[in-house]
mmCIF file of C-alpha atoms and ligand atoms in Angstrom:
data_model
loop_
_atom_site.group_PDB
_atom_site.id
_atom_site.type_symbol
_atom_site.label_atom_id
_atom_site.label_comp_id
_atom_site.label_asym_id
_atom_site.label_seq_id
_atom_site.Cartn_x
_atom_site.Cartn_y
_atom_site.Cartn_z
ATOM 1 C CA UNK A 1 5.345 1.580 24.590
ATOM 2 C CA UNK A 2 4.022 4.586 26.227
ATOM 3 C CA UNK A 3 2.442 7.335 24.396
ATOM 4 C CA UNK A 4 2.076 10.541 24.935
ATOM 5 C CA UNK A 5 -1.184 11.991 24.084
ATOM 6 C CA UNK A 6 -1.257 15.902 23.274
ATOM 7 C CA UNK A 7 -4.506 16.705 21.669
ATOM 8 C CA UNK A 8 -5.462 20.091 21.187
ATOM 9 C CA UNK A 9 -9.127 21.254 21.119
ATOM 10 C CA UNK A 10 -7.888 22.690 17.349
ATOM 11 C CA UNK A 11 -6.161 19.206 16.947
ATOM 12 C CA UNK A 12 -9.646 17.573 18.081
ATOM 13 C CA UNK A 13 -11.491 20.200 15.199
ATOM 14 C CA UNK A 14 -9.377 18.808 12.622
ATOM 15 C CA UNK A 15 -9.691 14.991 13.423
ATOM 16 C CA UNK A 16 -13.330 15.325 13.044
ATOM 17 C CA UNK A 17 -12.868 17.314 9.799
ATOM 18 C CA UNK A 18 -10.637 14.287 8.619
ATOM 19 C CA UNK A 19 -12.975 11.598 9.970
ATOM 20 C CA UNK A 20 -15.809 13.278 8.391
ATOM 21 C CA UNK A 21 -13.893 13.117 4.827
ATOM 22 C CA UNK A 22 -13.180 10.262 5.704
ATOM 23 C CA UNK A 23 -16.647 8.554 6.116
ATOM 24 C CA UNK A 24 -17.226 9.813 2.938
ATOM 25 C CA UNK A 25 -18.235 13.693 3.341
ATOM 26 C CA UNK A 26 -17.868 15.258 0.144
ATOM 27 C CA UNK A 27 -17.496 18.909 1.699
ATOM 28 C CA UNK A 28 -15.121 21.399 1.962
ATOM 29 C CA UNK A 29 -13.984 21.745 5.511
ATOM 30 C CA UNK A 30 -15.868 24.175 7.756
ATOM 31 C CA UNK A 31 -14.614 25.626 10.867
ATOM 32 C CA UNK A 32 -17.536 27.314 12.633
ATOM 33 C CA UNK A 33 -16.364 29.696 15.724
ATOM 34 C CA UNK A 34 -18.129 32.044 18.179
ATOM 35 C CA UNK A 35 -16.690 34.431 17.254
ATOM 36 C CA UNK A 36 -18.214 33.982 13.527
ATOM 37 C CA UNK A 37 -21.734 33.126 15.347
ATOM 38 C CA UNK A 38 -21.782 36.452 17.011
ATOM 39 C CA UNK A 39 -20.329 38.434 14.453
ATOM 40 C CA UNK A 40 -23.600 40.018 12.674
ATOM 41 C CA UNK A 41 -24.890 41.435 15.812
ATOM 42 C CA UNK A 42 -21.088 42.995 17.071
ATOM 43 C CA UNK A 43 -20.782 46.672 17.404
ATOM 44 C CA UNK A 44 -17.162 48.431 14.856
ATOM 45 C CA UNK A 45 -15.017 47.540 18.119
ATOM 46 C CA UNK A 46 -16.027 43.780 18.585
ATOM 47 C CA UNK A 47 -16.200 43.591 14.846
ATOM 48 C CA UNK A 48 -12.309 44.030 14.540
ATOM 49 C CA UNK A 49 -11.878 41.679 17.488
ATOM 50 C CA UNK A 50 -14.194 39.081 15.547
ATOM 51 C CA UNK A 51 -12.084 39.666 12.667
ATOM 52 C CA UNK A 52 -9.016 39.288 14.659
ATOM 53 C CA UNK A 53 -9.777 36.056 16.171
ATOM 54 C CA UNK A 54 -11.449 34.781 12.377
ATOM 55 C CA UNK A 55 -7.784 35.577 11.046
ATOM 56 C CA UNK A 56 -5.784 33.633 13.774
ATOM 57 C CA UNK A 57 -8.219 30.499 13.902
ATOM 58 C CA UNK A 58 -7.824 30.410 9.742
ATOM 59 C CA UNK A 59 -4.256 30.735 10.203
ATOM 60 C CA UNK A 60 -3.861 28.117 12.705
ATOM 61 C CA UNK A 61 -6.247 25.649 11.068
ATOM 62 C CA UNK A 62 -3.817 26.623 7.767
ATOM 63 C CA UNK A 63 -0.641 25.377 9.288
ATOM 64 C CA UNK A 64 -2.505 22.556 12.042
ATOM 65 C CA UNK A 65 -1.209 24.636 15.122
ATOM 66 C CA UNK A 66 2.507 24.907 15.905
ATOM 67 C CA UNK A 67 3.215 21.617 13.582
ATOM 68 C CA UNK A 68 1.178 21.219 10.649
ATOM 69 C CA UNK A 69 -1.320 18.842 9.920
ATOM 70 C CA UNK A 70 0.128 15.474 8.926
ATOM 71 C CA UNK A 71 -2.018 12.421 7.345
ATOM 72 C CA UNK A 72 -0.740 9.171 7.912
ATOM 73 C CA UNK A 73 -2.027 6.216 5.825
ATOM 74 C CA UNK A 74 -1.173 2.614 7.693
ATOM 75 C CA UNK A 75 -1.577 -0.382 4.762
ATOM 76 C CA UNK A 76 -4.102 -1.939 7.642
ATOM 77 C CA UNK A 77 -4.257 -1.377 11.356
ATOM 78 C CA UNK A 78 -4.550 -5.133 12.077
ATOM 79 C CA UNK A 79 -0.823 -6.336 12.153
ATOM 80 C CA UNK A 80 1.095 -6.557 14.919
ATOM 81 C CA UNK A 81 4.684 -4.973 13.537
ATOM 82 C CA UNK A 82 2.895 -2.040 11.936
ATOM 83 C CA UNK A 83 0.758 -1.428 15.465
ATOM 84 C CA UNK A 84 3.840 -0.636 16.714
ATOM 85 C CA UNK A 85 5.321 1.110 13.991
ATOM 86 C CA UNK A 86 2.091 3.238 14.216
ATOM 87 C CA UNK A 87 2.460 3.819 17.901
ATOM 88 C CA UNK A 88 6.036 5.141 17.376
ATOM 89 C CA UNK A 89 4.624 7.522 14.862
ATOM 90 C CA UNK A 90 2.094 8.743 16.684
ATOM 91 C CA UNK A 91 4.550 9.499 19.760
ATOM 92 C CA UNK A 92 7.215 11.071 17.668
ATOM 93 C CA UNK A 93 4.172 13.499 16.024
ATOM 94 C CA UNK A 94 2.605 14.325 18.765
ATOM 95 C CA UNK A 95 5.056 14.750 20.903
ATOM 96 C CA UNK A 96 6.499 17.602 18.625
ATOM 97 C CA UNK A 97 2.881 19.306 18.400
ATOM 98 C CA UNK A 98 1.977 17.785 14.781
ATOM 99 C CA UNK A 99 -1.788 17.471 14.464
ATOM 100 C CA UNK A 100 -1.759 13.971 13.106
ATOM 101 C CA UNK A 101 -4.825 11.520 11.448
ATOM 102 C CA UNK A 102 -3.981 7.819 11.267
ATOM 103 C CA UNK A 103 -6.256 6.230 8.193
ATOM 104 C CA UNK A 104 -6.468 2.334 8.353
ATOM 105 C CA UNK A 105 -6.300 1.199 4.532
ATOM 106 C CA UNK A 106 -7.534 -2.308 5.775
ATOM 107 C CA UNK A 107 -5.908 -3.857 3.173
ATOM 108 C CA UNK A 108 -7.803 -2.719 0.312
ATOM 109 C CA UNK A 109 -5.624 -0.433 -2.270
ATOM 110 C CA UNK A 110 -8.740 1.338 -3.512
ATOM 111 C CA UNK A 111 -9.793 2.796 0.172
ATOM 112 C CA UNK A 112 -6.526 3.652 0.400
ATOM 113 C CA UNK A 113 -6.475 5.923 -2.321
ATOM 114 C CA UNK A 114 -9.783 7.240 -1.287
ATOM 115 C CA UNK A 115 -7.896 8.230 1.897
ATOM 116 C CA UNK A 116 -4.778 9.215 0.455
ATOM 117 C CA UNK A 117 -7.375 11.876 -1.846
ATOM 118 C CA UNK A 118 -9.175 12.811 1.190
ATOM 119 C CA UNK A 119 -6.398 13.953 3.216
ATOM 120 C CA UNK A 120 -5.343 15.962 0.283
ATOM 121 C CA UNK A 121 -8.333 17.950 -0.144
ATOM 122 C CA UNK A 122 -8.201 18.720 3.626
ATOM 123 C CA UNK A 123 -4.668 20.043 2.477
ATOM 124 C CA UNK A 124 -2.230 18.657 4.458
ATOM 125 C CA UNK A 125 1.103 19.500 5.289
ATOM 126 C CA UNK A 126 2.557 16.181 4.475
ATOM 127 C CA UNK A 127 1.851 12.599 3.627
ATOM 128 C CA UNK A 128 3.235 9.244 5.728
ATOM 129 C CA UNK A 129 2.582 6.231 3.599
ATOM 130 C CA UNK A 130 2.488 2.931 3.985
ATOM 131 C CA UNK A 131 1.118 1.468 0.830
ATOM 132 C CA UNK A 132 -1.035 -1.741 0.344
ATOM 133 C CA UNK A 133 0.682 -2.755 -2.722
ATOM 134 C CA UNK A 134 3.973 -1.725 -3.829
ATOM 135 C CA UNK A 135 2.329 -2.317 -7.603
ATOM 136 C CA UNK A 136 0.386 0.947 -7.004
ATOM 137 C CA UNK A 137 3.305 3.158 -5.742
ATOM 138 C CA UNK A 138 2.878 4.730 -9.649
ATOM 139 C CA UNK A 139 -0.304 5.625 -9.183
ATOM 140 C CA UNK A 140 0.424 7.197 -5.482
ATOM 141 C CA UNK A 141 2.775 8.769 -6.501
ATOM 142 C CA UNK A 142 1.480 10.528 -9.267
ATOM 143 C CA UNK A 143 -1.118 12.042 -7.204
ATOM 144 C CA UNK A 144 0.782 12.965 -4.582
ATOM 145 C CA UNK A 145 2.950 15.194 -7.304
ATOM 146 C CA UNK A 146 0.122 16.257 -8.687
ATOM 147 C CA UNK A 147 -1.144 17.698 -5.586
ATOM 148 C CA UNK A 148 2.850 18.777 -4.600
ATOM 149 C CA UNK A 149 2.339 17.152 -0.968
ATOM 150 C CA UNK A 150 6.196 16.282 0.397
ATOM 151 C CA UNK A 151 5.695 12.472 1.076
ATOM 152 C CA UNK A 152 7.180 9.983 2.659
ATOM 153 C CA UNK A 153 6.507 6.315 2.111
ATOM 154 C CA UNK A 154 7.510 3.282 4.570
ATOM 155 C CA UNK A 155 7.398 -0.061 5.522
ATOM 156 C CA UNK A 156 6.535 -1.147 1.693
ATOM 157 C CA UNK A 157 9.716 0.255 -0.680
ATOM 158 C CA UNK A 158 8.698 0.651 -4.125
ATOM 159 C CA UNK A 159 11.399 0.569 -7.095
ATOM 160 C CA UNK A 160 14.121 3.741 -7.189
ATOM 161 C CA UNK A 161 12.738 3.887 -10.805
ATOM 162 C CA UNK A 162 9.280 4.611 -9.380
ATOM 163 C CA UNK A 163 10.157 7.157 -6.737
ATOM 164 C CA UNK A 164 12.142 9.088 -8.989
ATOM 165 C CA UNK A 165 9.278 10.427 -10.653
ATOM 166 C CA UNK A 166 9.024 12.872 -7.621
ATOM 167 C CA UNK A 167 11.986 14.961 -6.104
ATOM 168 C CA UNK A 168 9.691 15.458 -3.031
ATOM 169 C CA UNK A 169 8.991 12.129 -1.937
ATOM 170 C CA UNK A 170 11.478 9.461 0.019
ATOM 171 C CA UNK A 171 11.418 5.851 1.294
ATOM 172 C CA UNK A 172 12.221 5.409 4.894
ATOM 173 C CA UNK A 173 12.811 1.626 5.762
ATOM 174 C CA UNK A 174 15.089 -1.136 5.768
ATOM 175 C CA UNK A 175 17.119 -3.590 3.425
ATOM 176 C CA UNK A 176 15.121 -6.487 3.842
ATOM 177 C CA UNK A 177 18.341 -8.920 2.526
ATOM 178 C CA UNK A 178 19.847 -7.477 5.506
ATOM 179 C CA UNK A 179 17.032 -9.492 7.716
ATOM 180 C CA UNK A 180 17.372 -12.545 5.687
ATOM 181 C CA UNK A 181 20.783 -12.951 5.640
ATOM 182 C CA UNK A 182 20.548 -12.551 9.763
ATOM 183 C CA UNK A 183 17.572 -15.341 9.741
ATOM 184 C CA UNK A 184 20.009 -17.814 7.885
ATOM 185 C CA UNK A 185 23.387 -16.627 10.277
ATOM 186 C CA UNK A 186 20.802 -17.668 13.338
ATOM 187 C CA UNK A 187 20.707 -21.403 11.867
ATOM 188 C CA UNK A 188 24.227 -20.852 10.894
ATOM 189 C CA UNK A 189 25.306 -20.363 14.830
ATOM 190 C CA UNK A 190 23.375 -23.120 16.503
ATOM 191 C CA UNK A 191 25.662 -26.053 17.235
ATOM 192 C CA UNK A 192 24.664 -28.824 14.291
ATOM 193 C CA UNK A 193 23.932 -25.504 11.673
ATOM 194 C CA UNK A 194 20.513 -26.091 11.576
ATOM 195 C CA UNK A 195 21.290 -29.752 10.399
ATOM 196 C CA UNK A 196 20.052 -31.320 13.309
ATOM 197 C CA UNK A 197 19.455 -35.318 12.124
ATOM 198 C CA UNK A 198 23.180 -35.353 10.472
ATOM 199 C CA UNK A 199 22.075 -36.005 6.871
ATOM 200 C CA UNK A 200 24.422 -33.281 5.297
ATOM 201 C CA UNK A 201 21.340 -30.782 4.580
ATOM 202 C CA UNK A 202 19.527 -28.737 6.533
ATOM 203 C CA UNK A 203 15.500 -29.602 5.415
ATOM 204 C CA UNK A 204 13.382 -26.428 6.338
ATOM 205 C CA UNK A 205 10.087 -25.315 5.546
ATOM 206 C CA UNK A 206 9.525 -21.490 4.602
ATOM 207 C CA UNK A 207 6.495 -19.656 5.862
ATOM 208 C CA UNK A 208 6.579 -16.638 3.705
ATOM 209 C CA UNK A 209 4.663 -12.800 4.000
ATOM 210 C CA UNK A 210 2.568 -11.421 1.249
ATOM 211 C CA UNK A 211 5.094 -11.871 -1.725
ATOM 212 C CA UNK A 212 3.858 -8.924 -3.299
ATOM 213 C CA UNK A 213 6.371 -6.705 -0.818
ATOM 214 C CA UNK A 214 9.848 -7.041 -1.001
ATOM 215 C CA UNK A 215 10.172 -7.719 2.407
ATOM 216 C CA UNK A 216 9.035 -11.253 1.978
ATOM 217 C CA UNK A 217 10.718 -11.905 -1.110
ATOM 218 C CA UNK A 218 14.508 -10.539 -0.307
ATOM 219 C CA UNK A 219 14.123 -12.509 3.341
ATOM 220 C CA UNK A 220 12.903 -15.976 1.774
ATOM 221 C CA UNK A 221 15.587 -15.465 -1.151
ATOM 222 C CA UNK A 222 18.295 -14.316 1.307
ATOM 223 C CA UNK A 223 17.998 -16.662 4.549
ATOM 224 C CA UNK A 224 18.312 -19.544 2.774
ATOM 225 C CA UNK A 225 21.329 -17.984 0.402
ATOM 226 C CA UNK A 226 23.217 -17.178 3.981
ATOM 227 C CA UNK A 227 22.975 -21.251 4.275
ATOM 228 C CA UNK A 228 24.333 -21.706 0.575
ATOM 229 C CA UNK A 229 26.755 -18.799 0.672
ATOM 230 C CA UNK A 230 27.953 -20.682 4.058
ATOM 231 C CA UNK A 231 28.657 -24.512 2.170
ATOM 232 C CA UNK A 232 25.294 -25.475 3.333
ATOM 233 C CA UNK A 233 23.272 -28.188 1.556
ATOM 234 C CA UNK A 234 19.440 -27.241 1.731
ATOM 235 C CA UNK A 235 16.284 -29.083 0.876
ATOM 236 C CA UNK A 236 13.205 -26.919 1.246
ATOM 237 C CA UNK A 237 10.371 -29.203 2.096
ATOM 238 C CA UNK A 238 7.603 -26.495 1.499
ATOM 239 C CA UNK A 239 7.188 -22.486 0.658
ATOM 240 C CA UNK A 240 3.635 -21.166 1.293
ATOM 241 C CA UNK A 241 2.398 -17.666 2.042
ATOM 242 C CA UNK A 242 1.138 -16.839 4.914
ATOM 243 C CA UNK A 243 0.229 -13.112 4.467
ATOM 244 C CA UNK A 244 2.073 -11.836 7.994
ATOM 245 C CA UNK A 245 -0.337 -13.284 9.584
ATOM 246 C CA UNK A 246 -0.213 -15.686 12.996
ATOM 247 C CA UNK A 247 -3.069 -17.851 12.420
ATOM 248 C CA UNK A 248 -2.191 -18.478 8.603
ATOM 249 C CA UNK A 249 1.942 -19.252 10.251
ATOM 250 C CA UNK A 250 0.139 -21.812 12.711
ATOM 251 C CA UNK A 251 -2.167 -23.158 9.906
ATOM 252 C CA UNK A 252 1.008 -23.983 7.748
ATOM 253 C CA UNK A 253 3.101 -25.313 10.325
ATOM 254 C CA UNK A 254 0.715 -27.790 11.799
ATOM 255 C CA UNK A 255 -0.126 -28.933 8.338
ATOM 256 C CA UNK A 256 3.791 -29.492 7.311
ATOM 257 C CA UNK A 257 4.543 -30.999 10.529
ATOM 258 C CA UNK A 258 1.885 -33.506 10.240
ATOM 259 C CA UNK A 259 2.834 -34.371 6.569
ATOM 260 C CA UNK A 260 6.458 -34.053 7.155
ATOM 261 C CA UNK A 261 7.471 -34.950 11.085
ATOM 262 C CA UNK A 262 10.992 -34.625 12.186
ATOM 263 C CA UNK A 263 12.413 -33.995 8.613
ATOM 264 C CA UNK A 264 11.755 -30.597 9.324
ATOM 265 C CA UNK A 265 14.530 -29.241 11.144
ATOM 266 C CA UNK A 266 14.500 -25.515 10.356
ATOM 267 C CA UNK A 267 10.896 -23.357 10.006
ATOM 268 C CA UNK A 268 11.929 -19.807 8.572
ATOM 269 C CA UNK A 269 9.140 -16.900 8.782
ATOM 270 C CA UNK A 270 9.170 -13.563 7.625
ATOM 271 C CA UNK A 271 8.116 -12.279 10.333
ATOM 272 C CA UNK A 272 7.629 -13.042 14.490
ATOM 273 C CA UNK A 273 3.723 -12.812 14.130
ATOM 274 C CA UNK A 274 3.608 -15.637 12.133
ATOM 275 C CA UNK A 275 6.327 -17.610 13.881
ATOM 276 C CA UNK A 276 4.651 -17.030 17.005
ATOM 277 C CA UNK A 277 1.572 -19.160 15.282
ATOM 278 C CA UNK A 278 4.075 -21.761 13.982
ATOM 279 C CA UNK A 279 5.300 -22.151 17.498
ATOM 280 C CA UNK A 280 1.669 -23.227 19.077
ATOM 281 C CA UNK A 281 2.001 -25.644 16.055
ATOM 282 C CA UNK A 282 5.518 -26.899 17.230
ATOM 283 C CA UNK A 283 4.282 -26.964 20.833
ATOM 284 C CA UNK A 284 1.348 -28.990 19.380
ATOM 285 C CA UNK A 285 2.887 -31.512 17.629
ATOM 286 C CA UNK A 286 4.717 -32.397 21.103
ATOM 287 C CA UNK A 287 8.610 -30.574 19.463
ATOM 288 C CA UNK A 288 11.123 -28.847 20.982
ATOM 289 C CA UNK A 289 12.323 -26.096 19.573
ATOM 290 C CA UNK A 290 16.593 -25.768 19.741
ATOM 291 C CA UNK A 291 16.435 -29.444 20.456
ATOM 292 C CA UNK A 292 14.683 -31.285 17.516
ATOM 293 C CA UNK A 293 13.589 -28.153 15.733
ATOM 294 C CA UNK A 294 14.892 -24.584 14.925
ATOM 295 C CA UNK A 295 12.138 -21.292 14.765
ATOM 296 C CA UNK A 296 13.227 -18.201 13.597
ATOM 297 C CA UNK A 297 11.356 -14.709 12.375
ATOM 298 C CA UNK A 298 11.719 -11.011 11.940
ATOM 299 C CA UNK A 299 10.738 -7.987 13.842
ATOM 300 C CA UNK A 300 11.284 -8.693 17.681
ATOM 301 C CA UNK A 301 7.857 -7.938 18.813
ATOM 302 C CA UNK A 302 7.613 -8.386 22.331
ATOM 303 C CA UNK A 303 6.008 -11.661 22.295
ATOM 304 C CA UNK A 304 8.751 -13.306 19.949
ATOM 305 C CA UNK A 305 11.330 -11.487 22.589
ATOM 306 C CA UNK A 306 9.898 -13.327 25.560
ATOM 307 C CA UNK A 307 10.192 -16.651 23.635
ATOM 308 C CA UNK A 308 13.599 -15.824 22.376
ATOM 309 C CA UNK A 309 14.472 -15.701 26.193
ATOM 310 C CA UNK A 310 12.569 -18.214 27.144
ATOM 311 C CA UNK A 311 14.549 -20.368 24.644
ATOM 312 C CA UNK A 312 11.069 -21.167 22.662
ATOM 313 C CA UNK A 313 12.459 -19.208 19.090
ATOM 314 C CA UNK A 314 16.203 -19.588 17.673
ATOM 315 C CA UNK A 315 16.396 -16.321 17.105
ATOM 316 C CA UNK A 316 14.286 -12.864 15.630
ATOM 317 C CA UNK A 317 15.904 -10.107 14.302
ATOM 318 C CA UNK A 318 14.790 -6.641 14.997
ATOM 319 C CA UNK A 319 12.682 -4.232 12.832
ATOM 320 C CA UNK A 320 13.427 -1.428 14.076
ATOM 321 C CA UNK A 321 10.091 0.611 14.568
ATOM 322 C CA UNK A 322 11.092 3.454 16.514
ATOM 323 C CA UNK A 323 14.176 3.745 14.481
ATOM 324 C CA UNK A 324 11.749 3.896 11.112
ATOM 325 C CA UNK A 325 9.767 6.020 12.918
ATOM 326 C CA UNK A 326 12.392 8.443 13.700
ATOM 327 C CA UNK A 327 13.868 8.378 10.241
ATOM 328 C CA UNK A 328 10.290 8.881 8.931
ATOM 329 C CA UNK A 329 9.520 12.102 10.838
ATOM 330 C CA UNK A 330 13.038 13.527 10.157
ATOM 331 C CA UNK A 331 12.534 13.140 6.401
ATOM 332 C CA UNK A 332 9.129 14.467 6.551
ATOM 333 C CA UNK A 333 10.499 17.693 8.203
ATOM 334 C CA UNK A 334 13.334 18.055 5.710
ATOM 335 C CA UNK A 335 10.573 17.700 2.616
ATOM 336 C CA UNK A 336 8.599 20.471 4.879
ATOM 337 C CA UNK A 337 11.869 22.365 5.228
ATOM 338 C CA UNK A 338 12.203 22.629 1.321
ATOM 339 C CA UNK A 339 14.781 19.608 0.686
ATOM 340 C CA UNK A 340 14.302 17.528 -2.565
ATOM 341 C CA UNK A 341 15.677 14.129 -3.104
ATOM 342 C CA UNK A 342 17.305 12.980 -6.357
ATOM 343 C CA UNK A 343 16.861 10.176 -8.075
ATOM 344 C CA UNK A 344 18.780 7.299 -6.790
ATOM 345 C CA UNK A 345 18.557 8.375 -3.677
ATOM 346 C CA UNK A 346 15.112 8.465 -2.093
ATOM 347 C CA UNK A 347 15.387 5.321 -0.140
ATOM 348 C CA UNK A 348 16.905 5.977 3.762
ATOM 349 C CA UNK A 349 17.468 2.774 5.505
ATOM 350 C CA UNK A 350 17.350 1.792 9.596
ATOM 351 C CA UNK A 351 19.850 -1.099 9.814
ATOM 352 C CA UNK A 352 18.264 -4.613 11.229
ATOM 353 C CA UNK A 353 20.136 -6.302 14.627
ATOM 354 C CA UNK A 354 20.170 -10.230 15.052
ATOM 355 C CA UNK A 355 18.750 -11.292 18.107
ATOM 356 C CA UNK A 356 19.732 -13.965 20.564
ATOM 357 C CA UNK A 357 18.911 -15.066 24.063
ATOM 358 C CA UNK A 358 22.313 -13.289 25.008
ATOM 359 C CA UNK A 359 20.829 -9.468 23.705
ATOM 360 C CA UNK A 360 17.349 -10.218 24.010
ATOM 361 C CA UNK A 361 16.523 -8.292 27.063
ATOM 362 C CA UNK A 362 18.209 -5.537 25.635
ATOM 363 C CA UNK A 363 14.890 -4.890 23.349
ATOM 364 C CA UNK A 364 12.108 -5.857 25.572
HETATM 365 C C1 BGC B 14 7.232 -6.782 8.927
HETATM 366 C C2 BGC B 14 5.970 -7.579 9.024
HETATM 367 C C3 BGC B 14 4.791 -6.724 8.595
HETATM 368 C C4 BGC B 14 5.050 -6.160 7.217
HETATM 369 C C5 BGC B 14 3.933 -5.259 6.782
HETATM 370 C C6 BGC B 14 7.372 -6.225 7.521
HETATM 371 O O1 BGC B 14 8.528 -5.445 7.440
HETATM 372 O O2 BGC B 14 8.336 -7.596 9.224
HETATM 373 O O3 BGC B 14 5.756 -8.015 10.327
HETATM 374 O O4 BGC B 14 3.641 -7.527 8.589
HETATM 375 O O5 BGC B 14 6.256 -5.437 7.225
HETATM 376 O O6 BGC B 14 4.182 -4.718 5.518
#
């Protein structure tokens, strides 16, 4: 994806006020100009010009320039899905003038927070969240109110219960049953329905995201209920977590393959990043995938699309990042334009697309 990189030298002031928070600077922030530097030597004429110039650089550091100044807290900067999600963001932003700071929460709640605190002392305009752990949406929340920042939170959807606490805040994402119920229609199309030895089940191994997000839980619950729903018999041969991640998807995959050899017939992930690691793990063990084995995952990141084509995955469904994205920054500007959400309905939702070798070029 190509970005498009509009950095202001007042944009570029404000970044290294935020990274200076950041890193732990305890400081209010301090714009120093020349126009300050010079003004205890200035004559009554220059003095009003200094004064001038004191008033417009305040202003504009106020609102962050033509946009506003907009914080953006990703739950960790080290997964592929939410690279892209964050290069979307940072597009859409920019490209409308926002000054925007990305924060990488690396995975760890508490420096989240820290950052979440941070970039409301530095008042921001608004607030993009992506939390670590759903469990500590209260607590975000809460402070967010307190501090009466319009928020938006994505990617991780906390309860409707939890986000009513605050009229200014919404969820921009997806229905993650949506995704699962497209993983199990994928095994559903394939010519045996995923039951490729003939016994009258289809015997799959599930290699699940962190379970603490919803994501993981509605796709391992509802891919296998799209089987059931369709007459299916199933037999799940294993269910481990593999945290979104590619090495921990290739770990479990070579380890169930080894222990459990062509009765697999169907491996489900949650996501392409770790089906793309269970694939060097099918390629390994010497299978084929659509002949002796099905592979399926979420998200259609570019590397999943290539083996989609390539007939190396079943199928992906796509996560649609720069739809999110969109959906994100046009909430965030109706909180900024004074719209409040009520309770029930703070949760906006990008709809998921199934993808096959016949539409896969359409997303690369
Ligand atoms: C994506 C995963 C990603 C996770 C992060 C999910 O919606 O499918 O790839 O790791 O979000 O929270």
């Amino acid at each position: 994806m190509k970005l498009t990189r509009k950095v202001t030298a007042l944009a570029m002031a404000s970044m290294m006020v935020f990274s200076m928070a950041a890193c732990g600077g305890d400081s209010a922030p301090e714009t120093t100009t020349a126009a300050a530097s010079t003004e205890a030597k200035a004559d009554a004429a220059t003095d009003a010009a200094t004064e001038a110039a004191k008033e417009t650089a305040a202003q504009a550091e106020a609102s962050g320039g033509a946009g506003g100044n907009i914080g953006v807290c990703i739950y960790k900067f080290d997964d592929a899905f939410m690279t892209t999600y964050r290069n979307a963001l940072q597009e859409i932003l920019e490209g409308k003038g926002y000054t925007v700071t990305f924060m990488d929460g690396k995975n760890d709640q508490a420096e989240q927070n820290n950052q979440i605190n941070n970039f409301i002392a530095q008042g921001v305009d608004a607030l993009i969240i992506n939390p670590v752990m759903t469990s500590a949406a209260d607590q975000i929340i809460a402070t967010v109110k307190d501090a009466d920042i319009p928020t938006v939170l994505i990617n991780r959807e906390p309860t409707a219960d939890q986000m009513s606490a605050y009229e200014k805040l919404v969820y921009v994402g997806c229905d993650a049953r949506q995704s699962g119920t497209m993983q199990g229609e994928l095994i559903l199309d394939t010519a045996n329905k995923g039951d490729i030895n003939g016994d009258g089940k289809v015997s799959y191994i599930m290699i699940q995201g962190d379970p603490e997000n919803v994501d993981a839980q509605y796709r391992t619950e509802f891919s296998v209920k799209a089987l059931t729903d369709a007459g299916m018999e199933v037999e799940e041969l294993d269910l481990q977590r593999g945290d979104w991640d590619r090495n921990k998807g290739q770990e479990i995959a070579q380890n169930d393959l080894a222990k459990f050899g062509n009765d697999i017939e169907v491996i489900f992930c949650n996501n392409d990043d770790m089906a793309i690691g269970a694939l060097q793990a099918i390629q390994a063990a010497g299978r084929k995938v659509n002949e002796d084995i099905y592979l399926v995952g979420v998200d259609a990141l570019d590397a999943a699309l290539n083996e989609v084509v390539n007939g190396n995955m079943t199928g992906t469904v796509l996560n649609d990042a720069n739809g999110q994205a969109q959906g994100a920054v046009d909430a965030m500007e109706a909180l900024l334009g004074g719209k409040t959400y009520a309770a029930g309905e703070q949760s906006i939702y990008v709809d998921y697309v199934k993808v096959t070798p016949e539409n896969a070029a359409d997303f690369q």
